[in-house]
Short mmCIF file of C-alpha atoms in Angstrom, two decimals:
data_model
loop_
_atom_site.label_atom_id
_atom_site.label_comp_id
_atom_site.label_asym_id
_atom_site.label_seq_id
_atom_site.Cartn_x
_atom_site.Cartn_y
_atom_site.Cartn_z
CA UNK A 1 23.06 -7.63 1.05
CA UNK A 2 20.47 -9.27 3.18
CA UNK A 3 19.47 -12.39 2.45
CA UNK A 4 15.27 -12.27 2.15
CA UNK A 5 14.46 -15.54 4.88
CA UNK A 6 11.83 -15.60 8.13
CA UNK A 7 15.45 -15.13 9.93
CA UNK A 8 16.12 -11.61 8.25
CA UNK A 9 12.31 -10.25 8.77
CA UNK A 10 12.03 -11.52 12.31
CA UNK A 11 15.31 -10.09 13.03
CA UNK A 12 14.39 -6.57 11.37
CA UNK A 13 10.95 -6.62 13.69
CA UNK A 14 13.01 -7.38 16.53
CA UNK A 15 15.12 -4.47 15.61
CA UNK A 16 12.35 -1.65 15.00
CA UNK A 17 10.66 -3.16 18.16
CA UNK A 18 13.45 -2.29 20.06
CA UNK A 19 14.13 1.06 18.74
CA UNK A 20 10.30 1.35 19.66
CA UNK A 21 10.81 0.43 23.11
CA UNK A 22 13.75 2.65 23.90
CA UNK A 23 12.21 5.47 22.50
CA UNK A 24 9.45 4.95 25.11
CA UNK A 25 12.08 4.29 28.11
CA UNK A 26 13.97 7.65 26.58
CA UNK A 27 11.55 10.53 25.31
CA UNK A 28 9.75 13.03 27.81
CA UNK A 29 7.77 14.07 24.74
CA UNK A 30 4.39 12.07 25.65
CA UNK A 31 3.15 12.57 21.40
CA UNK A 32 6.52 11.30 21.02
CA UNK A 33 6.27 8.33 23.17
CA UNK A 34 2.89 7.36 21.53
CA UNK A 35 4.89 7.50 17.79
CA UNK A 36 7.33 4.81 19.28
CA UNK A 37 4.37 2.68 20.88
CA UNK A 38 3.17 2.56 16.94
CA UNK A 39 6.38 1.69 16.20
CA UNK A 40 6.33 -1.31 18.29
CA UNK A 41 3.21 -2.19 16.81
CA UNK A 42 3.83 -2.25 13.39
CA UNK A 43 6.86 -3.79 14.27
CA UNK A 44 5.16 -6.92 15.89
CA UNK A 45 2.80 -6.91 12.89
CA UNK A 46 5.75 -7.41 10.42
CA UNK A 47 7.05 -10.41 12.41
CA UNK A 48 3.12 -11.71 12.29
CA UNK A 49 2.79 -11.21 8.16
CA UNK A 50 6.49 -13.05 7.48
CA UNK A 51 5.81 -15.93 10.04
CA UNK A 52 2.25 -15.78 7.60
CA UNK A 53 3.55 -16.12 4.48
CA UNK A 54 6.82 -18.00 4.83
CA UNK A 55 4.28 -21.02 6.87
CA UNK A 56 1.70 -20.66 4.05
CA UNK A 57 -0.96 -19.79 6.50
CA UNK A 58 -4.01 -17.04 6.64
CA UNK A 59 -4.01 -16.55 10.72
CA UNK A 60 -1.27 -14.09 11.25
CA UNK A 61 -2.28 -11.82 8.25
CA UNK A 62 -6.25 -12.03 9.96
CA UNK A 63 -4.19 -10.84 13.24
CA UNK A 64 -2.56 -7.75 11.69
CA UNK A 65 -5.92 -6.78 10.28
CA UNK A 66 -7.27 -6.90 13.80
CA UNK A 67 -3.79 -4.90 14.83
CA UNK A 68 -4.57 -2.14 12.92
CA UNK A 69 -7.89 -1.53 14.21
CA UNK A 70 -7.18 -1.83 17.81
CA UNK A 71 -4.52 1.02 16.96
CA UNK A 72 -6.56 3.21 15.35
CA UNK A 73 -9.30 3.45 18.39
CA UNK A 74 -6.30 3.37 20.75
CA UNK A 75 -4.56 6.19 19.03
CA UNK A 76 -8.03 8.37 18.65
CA UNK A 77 -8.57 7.98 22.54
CA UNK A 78 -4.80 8.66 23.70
CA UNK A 79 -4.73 11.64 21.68
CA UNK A 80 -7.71 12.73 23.05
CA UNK A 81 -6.14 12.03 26.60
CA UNK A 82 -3.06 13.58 25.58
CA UNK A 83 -5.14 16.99 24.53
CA UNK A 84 -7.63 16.80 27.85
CA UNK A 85 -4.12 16.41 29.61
CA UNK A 86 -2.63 19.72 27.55
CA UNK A 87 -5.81 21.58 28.22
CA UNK A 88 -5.29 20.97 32.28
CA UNK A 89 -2.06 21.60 33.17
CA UNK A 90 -0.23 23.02 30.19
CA UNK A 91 2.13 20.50 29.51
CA UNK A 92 3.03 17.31 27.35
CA UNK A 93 6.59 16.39 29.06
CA UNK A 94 5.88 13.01 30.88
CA UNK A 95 8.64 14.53 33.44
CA UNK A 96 5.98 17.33 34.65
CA UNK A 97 3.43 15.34 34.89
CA UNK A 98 4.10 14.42 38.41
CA UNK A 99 1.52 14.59 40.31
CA UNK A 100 1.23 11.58 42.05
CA UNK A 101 4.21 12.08 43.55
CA UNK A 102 3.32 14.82 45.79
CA UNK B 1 16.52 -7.63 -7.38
CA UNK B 2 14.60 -8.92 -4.62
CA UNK B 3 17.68 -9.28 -2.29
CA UNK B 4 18.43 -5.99 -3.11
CA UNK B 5 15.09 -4.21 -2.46
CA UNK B 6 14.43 -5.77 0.86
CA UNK B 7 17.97 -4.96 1.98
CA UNK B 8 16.86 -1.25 0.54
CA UNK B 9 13.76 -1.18 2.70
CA UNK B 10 14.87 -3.15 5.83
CA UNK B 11 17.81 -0.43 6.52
CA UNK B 12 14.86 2.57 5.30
CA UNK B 13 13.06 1.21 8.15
CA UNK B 14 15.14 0.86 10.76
CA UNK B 15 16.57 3.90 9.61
CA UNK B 16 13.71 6.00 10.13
CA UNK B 17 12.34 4.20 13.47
CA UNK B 18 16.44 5.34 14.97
CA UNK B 19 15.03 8.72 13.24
CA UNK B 20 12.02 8.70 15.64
CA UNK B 21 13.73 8.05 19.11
CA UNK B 22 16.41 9.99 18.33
CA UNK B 23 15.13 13.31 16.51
CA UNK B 24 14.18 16.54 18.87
CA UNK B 25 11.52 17.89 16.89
CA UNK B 26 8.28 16.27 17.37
CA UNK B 27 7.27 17.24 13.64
CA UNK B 28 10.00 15.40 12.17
CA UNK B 29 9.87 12.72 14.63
CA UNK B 30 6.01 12.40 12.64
CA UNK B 31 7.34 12.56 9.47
CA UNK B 32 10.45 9.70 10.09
CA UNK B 33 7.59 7.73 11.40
CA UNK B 34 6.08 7.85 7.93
CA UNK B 35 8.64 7.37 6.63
CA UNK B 36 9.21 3.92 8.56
CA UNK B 37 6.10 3.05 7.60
CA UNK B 38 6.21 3.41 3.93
CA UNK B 39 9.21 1.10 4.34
CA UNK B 40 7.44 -1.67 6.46
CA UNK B 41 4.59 -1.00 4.04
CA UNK B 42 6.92 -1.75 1.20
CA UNK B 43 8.17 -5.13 2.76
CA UNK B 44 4.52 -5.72 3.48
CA UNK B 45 4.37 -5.89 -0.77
CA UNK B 46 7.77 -8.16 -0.23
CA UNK B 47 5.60 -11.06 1.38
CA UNK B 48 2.55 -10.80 -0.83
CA UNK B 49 -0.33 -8.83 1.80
CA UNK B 50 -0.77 -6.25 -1.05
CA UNK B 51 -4.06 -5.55 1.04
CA UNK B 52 -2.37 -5.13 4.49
CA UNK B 53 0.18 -3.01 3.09
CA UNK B 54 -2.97 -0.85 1.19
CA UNK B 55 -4.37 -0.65 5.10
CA UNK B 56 -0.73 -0.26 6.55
CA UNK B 57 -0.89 3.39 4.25
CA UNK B 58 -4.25 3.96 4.01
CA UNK B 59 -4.86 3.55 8.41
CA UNK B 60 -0.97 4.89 9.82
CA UNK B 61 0.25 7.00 7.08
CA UNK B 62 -3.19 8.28 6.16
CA UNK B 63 -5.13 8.65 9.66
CA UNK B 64 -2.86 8.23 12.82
CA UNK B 65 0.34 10.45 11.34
CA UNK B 66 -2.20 12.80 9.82
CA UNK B 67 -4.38 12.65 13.39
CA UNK B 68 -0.76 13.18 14.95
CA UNK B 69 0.53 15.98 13.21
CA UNK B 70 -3.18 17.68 14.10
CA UNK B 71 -2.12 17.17 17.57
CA UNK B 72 1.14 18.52 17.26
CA UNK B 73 0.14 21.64 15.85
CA UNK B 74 -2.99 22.05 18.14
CA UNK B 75 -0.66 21.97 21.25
CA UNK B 76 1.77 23.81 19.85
CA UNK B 77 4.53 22.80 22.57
CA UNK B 78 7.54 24.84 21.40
CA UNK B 79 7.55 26.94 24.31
CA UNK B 80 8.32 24.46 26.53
CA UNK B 81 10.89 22.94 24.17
CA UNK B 82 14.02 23.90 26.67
CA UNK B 83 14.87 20.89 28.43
CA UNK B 84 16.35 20.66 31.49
CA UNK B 85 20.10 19.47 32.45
CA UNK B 86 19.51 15.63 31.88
CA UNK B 87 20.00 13.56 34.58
CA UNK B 88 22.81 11.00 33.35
CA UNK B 89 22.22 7.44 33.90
CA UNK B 90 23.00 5.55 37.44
CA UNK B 91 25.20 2.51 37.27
CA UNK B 92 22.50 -0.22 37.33
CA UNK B 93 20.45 0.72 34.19
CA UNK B 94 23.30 0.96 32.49
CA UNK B 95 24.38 -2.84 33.87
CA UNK B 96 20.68 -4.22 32.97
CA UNK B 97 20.79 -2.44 29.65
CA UNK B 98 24.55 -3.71 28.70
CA UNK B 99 23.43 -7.63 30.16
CA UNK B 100 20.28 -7.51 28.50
CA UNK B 101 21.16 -6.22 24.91
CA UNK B 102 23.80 -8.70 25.15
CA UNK B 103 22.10 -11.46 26.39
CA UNK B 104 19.40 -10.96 23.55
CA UNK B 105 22.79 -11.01 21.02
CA UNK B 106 24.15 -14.36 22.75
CA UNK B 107 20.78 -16.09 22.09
CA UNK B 108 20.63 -14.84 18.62
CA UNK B 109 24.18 -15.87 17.96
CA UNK B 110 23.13 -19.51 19.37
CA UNK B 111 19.79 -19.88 18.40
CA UNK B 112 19.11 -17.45 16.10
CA UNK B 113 18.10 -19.63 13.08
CA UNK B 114 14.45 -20.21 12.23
CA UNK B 115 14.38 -23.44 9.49
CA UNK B 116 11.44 -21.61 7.08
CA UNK B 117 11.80 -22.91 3.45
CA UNK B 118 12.33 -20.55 1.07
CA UNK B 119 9.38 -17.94 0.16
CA UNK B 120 9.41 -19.65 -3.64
CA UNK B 121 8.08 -22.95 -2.55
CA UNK B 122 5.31 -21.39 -0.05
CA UNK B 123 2.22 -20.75 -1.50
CA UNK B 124 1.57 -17.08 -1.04
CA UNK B 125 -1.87 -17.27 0.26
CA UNK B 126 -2.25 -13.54 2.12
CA UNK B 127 -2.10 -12.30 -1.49
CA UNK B 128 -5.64 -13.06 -2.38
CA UNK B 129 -8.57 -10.26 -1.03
CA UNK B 130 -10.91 -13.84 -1.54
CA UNK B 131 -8.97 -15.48 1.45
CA UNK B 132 -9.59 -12.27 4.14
CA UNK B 133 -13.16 -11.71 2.91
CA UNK B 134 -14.16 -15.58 3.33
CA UNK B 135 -11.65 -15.83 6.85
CA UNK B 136 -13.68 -12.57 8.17
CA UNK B 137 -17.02 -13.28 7.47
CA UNK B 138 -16.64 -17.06 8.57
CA UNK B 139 -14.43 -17.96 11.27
CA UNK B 140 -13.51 -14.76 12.75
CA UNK B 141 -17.27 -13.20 12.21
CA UNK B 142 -17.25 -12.81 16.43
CA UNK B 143 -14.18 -10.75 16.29
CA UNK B 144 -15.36 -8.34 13.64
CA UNK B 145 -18.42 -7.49 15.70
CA UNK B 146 -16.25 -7.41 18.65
CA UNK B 147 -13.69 -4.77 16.43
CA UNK B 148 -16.87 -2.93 15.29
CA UNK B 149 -18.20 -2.41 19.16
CA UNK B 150 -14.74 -1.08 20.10
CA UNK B 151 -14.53 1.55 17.53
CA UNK B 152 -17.65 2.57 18.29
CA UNK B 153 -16.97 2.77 22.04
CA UNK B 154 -13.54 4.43 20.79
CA UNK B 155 -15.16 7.05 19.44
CA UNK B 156 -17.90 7.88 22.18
CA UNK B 157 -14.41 7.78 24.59
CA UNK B 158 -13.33 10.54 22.49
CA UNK B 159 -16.43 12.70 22.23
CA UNK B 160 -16.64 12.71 26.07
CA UNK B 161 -12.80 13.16 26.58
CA UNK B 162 -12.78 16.40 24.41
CA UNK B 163 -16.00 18.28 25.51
CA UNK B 164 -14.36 20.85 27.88
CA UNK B 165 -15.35 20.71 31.86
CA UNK B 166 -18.27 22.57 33.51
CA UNK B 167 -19.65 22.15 29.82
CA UNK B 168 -23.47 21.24 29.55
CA UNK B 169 -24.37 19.09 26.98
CA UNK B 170 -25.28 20.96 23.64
CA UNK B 171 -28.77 20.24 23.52
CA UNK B 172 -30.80 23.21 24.79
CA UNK B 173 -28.28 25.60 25.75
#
């Protein structure tokens, strides 16, 4: 059993956070990479509602709303990116989309 | 009870998010990620934001998995599923990795306690809709215009990234 304090939810954001982060160090998969940037989002909005509620205060809940939008438009135009980027060279694996290297 | 079910949906969550990283398929990757949510959503409920944990569902699980799996099937990627030999890792990632992860333990171990009275004697304030409406429309009125403009500009962004090259615009042709 967990006990339910700020140290247990900041702890569990930390966590999914990380697991967030090394699934965008790990995956080629770019529609895979954006799913783990979410991740890390949502997990830096659950460290912003418990720090919210266990101080009694309104500001980090205000934040989260704010969160959510900014993902939504960022996740409409990186898809869109992602699909301009399919359309032109056929591939989604971050480790073929080289060209700047050569 | 309440021990219980945020021990229940802390593990579901982290659970799920390993489930993300680690599966192959990108269509169960999507649906782990749900899954994660509906557990984050769930502890949202655990701290009183019933209404961030309606928009948690309504915005992620209804619009960005949905706008994901869309993708997924519209690229349809499986042919180039066949990765190649992976390179293994060198000897210094593996040293940052091992010093950071266990640096980040240490400090946890030795600092790791945040004094937060317990969630009884808090007043749960994020569980009124009275409190967001008033906050929004008052103090953060400049941001919502501000969030409105980008969404906006969000979705121009999109119209011009997905019209195909060398098209005209539709008017006349």
């Amino acid at each position: 059993m967990l006990p339910e304090t700020l140290n247990s939810y900041v702890i569990l954001s930390a966590v999914l956070f990380g697991l967030g982060f090394l699934g965008v160090l790990l995956r080629r998969n770019t529609l895979v990479i954006y799913m783990c940037l979410e991740l890390m989002l949502v997990a830096s909005t659950l460290a912003l509602v418990a720090f919210s509620r266990f101080n009694g205060t309104m500001e980090g809940n205000i934040f989260v709303f704010f969160i959510l939008t900014v993902a939504a438009a960022e996740v409409a135009v990186g898809l869109a990116i992602v699909v301009a980027l399919f359309r032109r060279t056929q591939t989604v694996r971050v480790d073929r989309l080289d060209a700047l290297k050569h | 009870m309440g021990q219980f079910l945020f021990s229940f949906f802390a593990c579901f969550a982290a659970l799920c998010a390993a489930g993300v990283v680690v599966c192959k398929n990108v269509v169960n990757a999507a649906m782990c990620l749900l899954l994660c949510l509906l557990g984050v959503a769930a502890l949202f409920i655990r701290l009183d934001a019933f209404l961030l944990a309606f928009l948690l569902l309504l915005v992620y699980a209804g619009a960005v998995v949905a706008l994901f799996l869309f993708i997924i099937m519209l690229l349809d990627t499986r042919g180039e599923q066949a990765p190649q030999a992976r390179r293994g890792l060198t000897i210094v990632p593996r040293v940052v990795a091992v010093a950071l992860i266990g640096a980040g333990l240490a400090s946890l171990a030795l600092r790791g306690r945040l004094a937060a009275p317990a969630a009884a004697d808090v007043p749960a304030v994020g569980a009124s809709l009275k409190l967001y409406a008033y906050l929004l429309f008052t103090t953060y009125l400049l941001p919502v215009e501000i969030i409105g403009f980008l969404l906006l500009t969000a979705m121009l962004g999109v119209i011009v990234l997905s019209k195909r090259e060398g098209e005209h615009s539709g008017y006349g042709n």
